PDB file of C-alpha atoms and ligand atoms in Angstrom:
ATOM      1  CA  UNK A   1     -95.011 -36.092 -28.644  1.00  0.00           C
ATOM      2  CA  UNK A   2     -98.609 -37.076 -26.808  1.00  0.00           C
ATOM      3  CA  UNK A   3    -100.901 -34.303 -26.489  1.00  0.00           C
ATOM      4  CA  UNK A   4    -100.376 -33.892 -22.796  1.00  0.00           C
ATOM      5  CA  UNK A   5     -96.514 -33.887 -22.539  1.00  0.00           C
ATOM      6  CA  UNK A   6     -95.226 -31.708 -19.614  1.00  0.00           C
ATOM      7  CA  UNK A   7     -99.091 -31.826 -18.155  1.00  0.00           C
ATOM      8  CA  UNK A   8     -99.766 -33.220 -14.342  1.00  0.00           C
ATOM      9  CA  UNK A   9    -102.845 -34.323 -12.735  1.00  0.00           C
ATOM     10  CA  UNK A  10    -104.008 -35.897 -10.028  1.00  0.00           C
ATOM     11  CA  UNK A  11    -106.710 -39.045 -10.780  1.00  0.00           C
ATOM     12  CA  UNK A  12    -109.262 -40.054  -8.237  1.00  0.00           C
ATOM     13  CA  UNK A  13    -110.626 -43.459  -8.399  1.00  0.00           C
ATOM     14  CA  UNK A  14    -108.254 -45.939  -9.424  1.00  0.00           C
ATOM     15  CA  UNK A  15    -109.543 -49.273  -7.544  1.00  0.00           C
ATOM     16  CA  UNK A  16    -109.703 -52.255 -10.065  1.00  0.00           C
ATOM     17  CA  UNK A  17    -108.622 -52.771 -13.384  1.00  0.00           C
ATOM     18  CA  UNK A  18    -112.162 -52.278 -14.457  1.00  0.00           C
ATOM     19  CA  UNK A  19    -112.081 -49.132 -12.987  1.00  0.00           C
ATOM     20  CA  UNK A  20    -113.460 -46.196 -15.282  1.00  0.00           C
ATOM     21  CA  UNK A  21    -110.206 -44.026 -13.760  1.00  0.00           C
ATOM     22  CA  UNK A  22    -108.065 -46.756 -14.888  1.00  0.00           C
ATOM     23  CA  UNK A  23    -108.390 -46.316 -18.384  1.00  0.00           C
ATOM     24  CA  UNK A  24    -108.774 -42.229 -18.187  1.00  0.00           C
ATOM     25  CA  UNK A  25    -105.099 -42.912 -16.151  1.00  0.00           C
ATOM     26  CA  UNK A  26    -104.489 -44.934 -19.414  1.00  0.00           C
ATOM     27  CA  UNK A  27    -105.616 -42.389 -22.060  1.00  0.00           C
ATOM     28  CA  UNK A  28    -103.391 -39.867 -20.547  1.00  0.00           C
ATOM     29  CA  UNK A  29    -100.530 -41.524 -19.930  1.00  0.00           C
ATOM     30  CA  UNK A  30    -100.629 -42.765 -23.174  1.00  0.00           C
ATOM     31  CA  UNK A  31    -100.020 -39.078 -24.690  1.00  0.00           C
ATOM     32  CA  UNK A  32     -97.606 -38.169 -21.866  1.00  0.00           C
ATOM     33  CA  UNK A  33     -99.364 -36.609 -18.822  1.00  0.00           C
ATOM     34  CA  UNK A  34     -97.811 -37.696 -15.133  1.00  0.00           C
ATOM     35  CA  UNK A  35    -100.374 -39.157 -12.938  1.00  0.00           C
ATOM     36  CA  UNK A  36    -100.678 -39.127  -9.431  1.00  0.00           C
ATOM     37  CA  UNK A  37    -103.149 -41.092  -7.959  1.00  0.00           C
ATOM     38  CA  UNK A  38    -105.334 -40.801  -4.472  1.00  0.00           C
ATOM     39  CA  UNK A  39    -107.192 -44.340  -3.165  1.00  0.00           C
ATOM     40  CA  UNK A  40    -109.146 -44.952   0.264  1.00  0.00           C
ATOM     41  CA  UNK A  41    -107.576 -44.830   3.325  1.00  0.00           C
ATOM     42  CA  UNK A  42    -105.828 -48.062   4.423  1.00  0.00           C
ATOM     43  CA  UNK A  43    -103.288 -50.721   3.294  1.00  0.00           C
ATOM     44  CA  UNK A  44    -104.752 -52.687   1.170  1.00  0.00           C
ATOM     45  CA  UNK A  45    -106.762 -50.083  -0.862  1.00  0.00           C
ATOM     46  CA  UNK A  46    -103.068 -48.360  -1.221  1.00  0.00           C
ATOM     47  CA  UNK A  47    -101.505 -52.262  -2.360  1.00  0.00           C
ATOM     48  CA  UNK A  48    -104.543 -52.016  -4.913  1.00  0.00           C
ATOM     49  CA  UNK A  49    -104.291 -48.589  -6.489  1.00  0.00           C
ATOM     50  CA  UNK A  50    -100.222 -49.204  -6.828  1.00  0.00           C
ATOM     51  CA  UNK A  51    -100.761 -52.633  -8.580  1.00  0.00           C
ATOM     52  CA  UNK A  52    -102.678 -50.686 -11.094  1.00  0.00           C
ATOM     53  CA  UNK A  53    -100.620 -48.164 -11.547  1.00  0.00           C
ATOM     54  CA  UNK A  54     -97.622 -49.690 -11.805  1.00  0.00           C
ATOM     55  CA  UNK A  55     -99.366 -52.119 -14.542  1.00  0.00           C
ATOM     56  CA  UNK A  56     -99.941 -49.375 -16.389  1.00  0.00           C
ATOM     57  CA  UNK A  57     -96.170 -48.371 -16.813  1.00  0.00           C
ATOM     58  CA  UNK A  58     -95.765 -45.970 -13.559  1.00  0.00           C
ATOM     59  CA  UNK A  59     -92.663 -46.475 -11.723  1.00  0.00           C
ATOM     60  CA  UNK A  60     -93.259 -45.334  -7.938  1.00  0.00           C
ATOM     61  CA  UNK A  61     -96.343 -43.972  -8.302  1.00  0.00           C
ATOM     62  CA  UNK A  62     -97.291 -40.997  -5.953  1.00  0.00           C
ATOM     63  CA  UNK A  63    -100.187 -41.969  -3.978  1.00  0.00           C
ATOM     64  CA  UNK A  64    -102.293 -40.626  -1.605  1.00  0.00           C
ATOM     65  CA  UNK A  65    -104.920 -41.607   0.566  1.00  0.00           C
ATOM     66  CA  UNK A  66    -108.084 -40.182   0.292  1.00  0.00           C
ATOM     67  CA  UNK A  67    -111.779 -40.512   2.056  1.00  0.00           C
ATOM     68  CA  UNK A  68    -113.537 -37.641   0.151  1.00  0.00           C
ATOM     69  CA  UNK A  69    -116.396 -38.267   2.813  1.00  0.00           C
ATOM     70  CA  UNK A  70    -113.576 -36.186   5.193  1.00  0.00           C
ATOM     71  CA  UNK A  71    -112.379 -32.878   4.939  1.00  0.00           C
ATOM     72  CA  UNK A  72    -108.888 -33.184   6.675  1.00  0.00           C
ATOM     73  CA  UNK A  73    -108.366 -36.100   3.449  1.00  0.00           C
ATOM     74  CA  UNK A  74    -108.899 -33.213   1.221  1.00  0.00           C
ATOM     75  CA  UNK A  75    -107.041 -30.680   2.845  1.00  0.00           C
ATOM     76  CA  UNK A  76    -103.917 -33.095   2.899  1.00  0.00           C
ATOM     77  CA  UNK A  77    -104.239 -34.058  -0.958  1.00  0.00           C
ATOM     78  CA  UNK A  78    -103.812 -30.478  -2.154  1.00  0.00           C
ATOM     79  CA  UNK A  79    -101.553 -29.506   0.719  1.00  0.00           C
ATOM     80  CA  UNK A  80     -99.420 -32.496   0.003  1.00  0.00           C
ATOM     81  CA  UNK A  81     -99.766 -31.734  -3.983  1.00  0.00           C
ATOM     82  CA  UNK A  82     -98.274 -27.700  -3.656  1.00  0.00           C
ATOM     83  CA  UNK A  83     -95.802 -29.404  -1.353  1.00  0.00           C
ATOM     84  CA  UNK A  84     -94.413 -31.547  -4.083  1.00  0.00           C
ATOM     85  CA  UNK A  85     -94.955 -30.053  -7.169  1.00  0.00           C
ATOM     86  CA  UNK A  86     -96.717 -26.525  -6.782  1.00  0.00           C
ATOM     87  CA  UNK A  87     -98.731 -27.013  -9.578  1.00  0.00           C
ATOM     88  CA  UNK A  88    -100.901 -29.391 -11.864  1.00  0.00           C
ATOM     89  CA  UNK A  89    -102.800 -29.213 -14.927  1.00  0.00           C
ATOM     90  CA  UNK A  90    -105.847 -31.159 -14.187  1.00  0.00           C
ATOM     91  CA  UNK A  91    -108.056 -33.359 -11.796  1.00  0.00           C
ATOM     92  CA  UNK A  92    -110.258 -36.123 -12.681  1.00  0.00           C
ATOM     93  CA  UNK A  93    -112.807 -37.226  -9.940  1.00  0.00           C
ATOM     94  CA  UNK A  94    -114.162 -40.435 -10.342  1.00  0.00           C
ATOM     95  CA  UNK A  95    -115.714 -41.194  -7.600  1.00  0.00           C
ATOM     96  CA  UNK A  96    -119.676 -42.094  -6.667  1.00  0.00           C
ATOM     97  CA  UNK A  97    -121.217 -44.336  -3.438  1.00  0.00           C
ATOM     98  CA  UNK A  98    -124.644 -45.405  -2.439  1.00  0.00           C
ATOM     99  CA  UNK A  99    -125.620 -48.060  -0.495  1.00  0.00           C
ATOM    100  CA  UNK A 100    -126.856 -50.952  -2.684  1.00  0.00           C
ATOM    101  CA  UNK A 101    -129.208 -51.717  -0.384  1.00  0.00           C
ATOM    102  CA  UNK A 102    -131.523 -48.994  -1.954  1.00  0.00           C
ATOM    103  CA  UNK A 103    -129.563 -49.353  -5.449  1.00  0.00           C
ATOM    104  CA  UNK A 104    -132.679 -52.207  -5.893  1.00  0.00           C
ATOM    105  CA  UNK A 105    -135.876 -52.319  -8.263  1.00  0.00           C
ATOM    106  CA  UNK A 106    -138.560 -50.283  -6.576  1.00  0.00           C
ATOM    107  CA  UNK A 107    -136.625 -49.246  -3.381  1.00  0.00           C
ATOM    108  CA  UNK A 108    -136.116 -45.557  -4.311  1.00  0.00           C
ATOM    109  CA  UNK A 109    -138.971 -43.820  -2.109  1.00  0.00           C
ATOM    110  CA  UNK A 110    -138.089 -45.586   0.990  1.00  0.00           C
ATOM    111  CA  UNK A 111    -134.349 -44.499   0.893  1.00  0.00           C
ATOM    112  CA  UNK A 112    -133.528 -43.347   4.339  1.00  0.00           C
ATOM    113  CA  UNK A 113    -132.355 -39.752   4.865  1.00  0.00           C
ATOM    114  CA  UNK A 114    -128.833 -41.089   5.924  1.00  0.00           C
ATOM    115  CA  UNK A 115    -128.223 -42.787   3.125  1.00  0.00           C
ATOM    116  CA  UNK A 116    -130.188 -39.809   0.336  1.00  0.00           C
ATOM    117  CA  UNK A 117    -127.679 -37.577   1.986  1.00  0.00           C
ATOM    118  CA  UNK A 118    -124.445 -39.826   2.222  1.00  0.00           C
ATOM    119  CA  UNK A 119    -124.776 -40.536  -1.736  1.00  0.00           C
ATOM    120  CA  UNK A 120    -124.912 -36.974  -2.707  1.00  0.00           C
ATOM    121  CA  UNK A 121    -122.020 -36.232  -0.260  1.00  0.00           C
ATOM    122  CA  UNK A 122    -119.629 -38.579  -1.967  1.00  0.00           C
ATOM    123  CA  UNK A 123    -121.498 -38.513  -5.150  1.00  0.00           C
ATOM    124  CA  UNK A 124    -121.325 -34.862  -5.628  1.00  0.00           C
ATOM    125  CA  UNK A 125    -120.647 -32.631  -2.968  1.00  0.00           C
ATOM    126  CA  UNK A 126    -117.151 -33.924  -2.879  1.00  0.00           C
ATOM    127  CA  UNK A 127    -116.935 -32.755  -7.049  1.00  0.00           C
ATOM    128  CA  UNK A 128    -117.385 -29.041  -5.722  1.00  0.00           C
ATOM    129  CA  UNK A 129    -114.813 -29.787  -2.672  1.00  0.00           C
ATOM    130  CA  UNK A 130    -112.016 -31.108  -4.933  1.00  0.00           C
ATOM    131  CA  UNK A 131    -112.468 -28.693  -7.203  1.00  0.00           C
ATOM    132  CA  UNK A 132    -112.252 -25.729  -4.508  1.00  0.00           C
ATOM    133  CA  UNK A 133    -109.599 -27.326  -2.697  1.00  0.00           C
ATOM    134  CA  UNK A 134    -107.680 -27.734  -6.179  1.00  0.00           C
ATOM    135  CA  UNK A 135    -107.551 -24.046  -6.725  1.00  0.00           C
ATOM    136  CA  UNK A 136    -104.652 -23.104  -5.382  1.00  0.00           C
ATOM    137  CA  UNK A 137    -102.801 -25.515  -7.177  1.00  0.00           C
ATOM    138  CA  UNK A 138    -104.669 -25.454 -10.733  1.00  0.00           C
ATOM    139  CA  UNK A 139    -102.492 -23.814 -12.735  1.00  0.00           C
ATOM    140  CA  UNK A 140    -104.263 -21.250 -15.121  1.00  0.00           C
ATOM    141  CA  UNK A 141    -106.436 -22.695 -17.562  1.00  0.00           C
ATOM    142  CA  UNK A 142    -106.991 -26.086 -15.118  1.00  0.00           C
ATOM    143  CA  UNK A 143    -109.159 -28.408 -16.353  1.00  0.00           C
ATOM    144  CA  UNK A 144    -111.536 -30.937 -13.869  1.00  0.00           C
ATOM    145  CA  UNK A 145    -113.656 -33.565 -14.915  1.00  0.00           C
ATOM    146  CA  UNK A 146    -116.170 -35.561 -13.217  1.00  0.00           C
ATOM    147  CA  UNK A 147    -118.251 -38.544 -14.504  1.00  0.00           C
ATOM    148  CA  UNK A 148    -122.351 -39.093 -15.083  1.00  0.00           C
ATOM    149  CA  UNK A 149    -124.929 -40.953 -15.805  1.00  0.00           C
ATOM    150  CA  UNK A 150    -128.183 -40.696 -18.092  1.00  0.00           C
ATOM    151  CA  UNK A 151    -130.086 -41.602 -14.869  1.00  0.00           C
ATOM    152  CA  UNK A 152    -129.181 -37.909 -13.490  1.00  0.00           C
ATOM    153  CA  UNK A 153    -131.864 -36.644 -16.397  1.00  0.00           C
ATOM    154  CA  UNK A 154    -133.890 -39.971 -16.688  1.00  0.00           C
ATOM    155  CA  UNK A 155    -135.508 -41.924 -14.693  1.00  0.00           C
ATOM    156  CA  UNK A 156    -133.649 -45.411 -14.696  1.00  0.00           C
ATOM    157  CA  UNK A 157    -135.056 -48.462 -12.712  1.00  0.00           C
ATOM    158  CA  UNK A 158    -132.054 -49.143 -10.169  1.00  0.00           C
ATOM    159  CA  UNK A 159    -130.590 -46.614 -10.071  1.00  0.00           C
ATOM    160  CA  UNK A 160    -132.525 -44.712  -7.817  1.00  0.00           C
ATOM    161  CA  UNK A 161    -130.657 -42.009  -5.500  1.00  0.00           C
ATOM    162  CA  UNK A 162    -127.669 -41.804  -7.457  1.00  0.00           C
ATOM    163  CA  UNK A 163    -130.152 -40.479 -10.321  1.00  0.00           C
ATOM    164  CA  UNK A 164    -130.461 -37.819  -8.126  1.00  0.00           C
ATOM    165  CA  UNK A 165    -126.627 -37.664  -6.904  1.00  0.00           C
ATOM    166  CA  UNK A 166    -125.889 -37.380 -10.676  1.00  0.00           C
ATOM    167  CA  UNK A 167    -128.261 -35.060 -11.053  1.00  0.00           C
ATOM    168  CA  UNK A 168    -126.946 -32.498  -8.206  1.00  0.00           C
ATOM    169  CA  UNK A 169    -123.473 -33.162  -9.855  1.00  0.00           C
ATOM    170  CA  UNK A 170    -124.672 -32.052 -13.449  1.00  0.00           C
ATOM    171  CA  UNK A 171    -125.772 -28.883 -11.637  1.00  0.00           C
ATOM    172  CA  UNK A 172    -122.815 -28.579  -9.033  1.00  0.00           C
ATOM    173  CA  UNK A 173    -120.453 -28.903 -12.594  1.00  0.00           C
ATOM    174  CA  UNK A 174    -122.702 -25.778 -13.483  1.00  0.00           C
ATOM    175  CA  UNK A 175    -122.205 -23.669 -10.900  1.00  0.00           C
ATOM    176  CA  UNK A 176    -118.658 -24.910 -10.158  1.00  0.00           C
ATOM    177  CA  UNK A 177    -117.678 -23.821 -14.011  1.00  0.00           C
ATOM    178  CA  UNK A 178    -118.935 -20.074 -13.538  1.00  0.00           C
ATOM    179  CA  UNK A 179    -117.401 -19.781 -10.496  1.00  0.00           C
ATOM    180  CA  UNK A 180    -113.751 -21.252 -11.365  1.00  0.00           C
ATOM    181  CA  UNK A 181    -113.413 -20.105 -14.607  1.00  0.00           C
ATOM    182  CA  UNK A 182    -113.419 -16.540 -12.900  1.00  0.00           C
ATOM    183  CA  UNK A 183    -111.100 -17.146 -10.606  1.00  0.00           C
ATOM    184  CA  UNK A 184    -108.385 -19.087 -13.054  1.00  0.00           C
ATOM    185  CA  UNK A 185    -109.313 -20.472 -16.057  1.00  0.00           C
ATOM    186  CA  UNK A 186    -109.836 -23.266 -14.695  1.00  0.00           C
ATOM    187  CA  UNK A 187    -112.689 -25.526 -16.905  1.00  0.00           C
ATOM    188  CA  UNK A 188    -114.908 -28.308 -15.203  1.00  0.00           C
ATOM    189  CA  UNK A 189    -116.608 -30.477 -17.298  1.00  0.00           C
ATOM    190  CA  UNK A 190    -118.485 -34.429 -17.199  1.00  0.00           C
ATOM    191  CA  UNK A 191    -118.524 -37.218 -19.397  1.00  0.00           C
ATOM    192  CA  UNK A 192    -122.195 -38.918 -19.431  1.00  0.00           C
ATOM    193  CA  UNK A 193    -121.056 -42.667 -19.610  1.00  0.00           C
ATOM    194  CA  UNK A 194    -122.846 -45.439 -20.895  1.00  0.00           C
ATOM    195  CA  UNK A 195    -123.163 -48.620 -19.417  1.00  0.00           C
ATOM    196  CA  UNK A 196    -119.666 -50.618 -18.178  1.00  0.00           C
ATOM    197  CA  UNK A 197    -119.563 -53.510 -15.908  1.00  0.00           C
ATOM    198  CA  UNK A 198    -117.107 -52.134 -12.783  1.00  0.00           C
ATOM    199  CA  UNK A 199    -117.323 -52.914  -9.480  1.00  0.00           C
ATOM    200  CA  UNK A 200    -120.085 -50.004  -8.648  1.00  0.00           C
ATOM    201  CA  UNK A 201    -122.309 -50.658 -11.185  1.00  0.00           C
ATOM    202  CA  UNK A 202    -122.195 -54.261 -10.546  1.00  0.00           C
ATOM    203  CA  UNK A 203    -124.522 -52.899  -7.123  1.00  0.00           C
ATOM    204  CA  UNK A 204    -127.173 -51.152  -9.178  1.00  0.00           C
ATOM    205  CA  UNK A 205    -130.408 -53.830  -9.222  1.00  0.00           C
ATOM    206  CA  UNK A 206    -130.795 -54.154 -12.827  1.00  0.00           C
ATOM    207  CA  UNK A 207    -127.890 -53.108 -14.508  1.00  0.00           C
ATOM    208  CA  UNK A 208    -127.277 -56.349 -16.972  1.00  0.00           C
ATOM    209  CA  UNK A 209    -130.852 -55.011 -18.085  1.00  0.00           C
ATOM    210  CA  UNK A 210    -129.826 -51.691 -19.060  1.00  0.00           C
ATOM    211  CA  UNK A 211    -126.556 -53.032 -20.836  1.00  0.00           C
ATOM    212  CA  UNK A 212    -129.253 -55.339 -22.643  1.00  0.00           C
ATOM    213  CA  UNK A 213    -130.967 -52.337 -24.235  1.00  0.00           C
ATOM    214  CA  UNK A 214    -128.849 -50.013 -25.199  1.00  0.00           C
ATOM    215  CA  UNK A 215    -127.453 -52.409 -28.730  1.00  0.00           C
ATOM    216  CA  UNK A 216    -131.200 -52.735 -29.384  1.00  0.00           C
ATOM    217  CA  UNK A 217    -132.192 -48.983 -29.022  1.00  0.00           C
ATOM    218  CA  UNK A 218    -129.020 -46.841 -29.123  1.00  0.00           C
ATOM    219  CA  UNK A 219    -127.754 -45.303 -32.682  1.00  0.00           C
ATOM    220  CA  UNK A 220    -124.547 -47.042 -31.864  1.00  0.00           C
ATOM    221  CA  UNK A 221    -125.863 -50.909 -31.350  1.00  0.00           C
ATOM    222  CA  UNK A 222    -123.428 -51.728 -28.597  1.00  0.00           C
ATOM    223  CA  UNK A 223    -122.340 -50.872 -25.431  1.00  0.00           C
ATOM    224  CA  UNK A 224    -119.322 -48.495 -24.822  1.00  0.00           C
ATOM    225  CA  UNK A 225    -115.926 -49.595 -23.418  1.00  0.00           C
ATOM    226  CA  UNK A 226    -114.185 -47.770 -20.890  1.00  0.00           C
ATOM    227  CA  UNK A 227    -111.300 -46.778 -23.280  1.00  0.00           C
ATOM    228  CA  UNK A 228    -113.588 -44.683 -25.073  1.00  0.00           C
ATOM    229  CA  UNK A 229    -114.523 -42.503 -21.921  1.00  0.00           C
ATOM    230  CA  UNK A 230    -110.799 -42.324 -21.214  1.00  0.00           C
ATOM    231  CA  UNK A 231    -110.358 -40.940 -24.441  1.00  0.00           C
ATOM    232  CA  UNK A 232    -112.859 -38.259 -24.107  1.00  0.00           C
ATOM    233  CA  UNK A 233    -111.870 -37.646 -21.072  1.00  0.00           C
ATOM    234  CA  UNK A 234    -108.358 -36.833 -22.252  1.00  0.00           C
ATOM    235  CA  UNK A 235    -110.040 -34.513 -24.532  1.00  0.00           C
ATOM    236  CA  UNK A 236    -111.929 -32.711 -22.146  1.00  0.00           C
ATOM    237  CA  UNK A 237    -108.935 -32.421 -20.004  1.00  0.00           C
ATOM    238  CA  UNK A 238    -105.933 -31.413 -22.775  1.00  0.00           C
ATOM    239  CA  UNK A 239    -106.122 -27.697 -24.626  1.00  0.00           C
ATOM    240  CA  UNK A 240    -108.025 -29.125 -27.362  1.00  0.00           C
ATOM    241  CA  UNK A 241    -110.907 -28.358 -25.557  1.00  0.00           C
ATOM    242  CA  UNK A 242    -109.841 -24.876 -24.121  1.00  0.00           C
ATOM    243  CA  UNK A 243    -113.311 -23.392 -25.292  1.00  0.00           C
ATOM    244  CA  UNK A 244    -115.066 -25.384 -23.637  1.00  0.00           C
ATOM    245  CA  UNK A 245    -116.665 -25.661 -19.770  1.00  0.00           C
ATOM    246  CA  UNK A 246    -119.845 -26.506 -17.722  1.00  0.00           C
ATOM    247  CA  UNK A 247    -120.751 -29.429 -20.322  1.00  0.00           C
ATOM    248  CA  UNK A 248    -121.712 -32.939 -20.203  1.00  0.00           C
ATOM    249  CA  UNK A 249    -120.320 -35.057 -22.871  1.00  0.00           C
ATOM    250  CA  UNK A 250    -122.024 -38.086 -23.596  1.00  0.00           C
ATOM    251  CA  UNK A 251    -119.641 -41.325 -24.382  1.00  0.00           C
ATOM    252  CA  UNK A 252    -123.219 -43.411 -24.772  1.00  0.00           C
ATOM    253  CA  UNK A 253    -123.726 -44.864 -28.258  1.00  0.00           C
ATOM    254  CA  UNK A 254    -125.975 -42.338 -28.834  1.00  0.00           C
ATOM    255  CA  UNK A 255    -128.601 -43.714 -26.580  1.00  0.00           C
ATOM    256  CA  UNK A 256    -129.152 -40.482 -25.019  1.00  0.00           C
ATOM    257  CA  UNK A 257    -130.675 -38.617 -28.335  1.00  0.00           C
ATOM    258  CA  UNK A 258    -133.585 -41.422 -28.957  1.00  0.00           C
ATOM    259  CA  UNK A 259    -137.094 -40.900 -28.161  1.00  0.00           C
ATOM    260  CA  UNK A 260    -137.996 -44.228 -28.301  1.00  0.00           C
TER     261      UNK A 260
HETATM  262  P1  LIG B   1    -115.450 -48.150  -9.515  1.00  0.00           P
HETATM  263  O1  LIG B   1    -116.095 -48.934  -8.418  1.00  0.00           O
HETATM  264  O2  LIG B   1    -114.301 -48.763 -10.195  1.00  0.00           O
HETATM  265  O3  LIG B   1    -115.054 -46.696  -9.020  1.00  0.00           O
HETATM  266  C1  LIG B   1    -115.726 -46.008  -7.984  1.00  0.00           C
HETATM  267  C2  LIG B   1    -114.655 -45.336  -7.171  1.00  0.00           C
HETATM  268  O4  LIG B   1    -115.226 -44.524  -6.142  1.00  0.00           O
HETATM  269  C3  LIG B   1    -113.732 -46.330  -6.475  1.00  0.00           C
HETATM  270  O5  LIG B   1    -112.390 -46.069  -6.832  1.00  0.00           O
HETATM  271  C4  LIG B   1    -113.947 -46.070  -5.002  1.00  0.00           C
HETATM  272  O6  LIG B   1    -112.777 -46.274  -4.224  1.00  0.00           O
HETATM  273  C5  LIG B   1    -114.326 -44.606  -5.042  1.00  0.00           C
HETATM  274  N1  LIG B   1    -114.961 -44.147  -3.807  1.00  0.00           N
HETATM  275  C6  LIG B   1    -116.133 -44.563  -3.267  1.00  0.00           C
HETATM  276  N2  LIG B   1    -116.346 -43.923  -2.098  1.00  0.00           N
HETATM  277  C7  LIG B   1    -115.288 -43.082  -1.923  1.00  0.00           C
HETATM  278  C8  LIG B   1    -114.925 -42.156  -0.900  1.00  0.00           C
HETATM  279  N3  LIG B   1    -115.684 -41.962   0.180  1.00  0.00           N
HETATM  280  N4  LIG B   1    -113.767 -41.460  -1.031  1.00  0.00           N
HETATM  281  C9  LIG B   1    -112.976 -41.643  -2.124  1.00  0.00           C
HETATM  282  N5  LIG B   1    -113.257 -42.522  -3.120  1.00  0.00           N
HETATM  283  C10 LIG B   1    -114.404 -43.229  -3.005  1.00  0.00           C
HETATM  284  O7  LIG B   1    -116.654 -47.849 -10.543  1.00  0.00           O
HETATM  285  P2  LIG B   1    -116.722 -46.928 -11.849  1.00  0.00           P
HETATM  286  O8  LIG B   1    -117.910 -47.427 -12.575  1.00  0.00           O
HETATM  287  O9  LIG B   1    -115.413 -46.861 -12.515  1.00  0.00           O
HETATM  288  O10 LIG B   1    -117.135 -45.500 -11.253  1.00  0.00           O
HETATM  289  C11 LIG B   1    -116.370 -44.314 -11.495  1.00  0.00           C
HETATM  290  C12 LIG B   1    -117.312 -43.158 -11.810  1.00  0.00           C
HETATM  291  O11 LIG B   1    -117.954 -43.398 -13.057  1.00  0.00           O
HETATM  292  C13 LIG B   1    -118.432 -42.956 -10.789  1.00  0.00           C
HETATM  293  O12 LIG B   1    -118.673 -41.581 -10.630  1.00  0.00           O
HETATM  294  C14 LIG B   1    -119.606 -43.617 -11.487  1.00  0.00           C
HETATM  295  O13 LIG B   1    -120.851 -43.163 -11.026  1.00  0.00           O
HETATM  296  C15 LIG B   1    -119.330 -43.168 -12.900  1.00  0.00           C
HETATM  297  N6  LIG B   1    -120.075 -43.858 -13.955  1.00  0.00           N
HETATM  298  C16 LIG B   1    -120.007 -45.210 -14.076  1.00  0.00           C
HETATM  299  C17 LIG B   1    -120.725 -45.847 -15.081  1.00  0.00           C
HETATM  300  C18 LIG B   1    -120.690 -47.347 -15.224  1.00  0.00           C
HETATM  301  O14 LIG B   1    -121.569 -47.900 -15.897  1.00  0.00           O
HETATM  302  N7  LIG B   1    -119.720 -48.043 -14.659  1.00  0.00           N
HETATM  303  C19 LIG B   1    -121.500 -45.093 -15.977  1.00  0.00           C
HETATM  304  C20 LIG B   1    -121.532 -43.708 -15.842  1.00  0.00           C
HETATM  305  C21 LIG B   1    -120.817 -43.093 -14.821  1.00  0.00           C
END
């Protein structure tokens, strides 16, 4: 019996097969959890997240559509969640935007205030506003996980204002962990990803030259695939990891620790 039998959780983010949420889905429903999955508003995105889904073994997949840039798409997730099944188990937000326009080699200082504020909305004020909208339906001893970047503590050429998204969701995962864990039990917790071609990072200006360095500099000398952040994932979000909340786990090769 998989580690996660009888659990149910809701996963953000499913939109290719490259997809970080796509193998996290994976991971769990490998060891037994039920998924249910949310995607962007709109036909095709729905088409999309089902083909996935239903690749990876789900049969009529719940699915829900979900613009975390509105609070009425919110509202209805959870609503539509204690409708169905009062209760889940966990939450896994994998979600980030920016506009690649200022994703480019020296365009960080010029970013526009629309489009600073607009990446931290989706980036990481929606991380605190799924996890307080989960409440209600988090059963005691939830657990919610978000994903990061290096760039959040670093400066990384490209990457620009989601640095500083990822930064203001390191500290949001903070404050959202003393807060919930009060209230419920519930844990919140981020895994610090290395490096992994997917259709976002393919818009940060540079990124073939950070997957370049970290086998030359990281402990590890290779990059990181995405099974292995769905499989820490899975950890953070099962009981194995009951003790532990407000953390950033780093799937990375190591690359993080080195000085030089
Ligand atoms: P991806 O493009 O497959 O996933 C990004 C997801 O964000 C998509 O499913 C997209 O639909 C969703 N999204 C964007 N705007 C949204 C909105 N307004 N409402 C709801 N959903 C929205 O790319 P990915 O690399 O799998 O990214 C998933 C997470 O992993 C992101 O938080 C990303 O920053 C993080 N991450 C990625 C890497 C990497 O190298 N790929 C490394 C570390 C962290």
């Amino acid at each position: 019996m998989g580690i996660m039998a009888g659990k149910r959780g809701l996963v953000t983010g499913v939109l290719h097969e490259t997809s970080i949420a796509t193998a996290i889905a994976q991971s769990l429903l490998r060891e037994g959890a039920e998924c249910l999955f949310t995607h962007l508003p709109g036909d095709k995105m729905e088409r999309r997240t089902r083909k996935i889904a239903e690749s990876l073994g789900v049969t009529s997949p719940w699915l829900q559509p979900m613009d975390v840039g509105n609070d009425a798409d919110i509202t209805a997730c959870f609503d539509r969640i204690g409708r169905d099944f009062e209760t889940i188990d966990f939450v896994v937000h994998c979600i980030a935007y920016a506009d690649k326009e200022w994703l480019k080699l020296g365009k960080f200082a010029a970013t526009p205030r629309a489009v600073f504020a607009n990446a931290l909305d989706i980036s990481a004020f929606s991380y605190m506003a799924l996890g307080n909208a989960a409440v209600p339906v988090l059963k005691d001893g939830g657990s919610i996980i978000g994903l990061s970047y290096y760039g959040a503590e670093k400066a990384v050429p490209g990457y620009n204002v989601m640095g500083v998204a990822k930064a203001a969701l390191e500290a949001s995962n903070r404050y959202l962990a003393m807060e919930l864990g009060r209230v419920k039990n519930i844990r919140c917790n981020l895994v610090s990803a290395g490096p992994i071609k997917t259709l976002s990072s393919s818009a940060v200006g540079g990124f073939d030259a950070i997957l370049e360095r970290i086998p030359q500099a990281a402990p590890l000398p290779r990059n990181i695939v995405s099974a292995e952040v769905g499989d820490a994932s899975l950890f953070l979000l099962s009981d194995l990891s009951r003790g532990t909340t407000g953390q950033v786990l780093y799937v990375d090769s190591g690359y993080s620790i080195m000085g030089l």
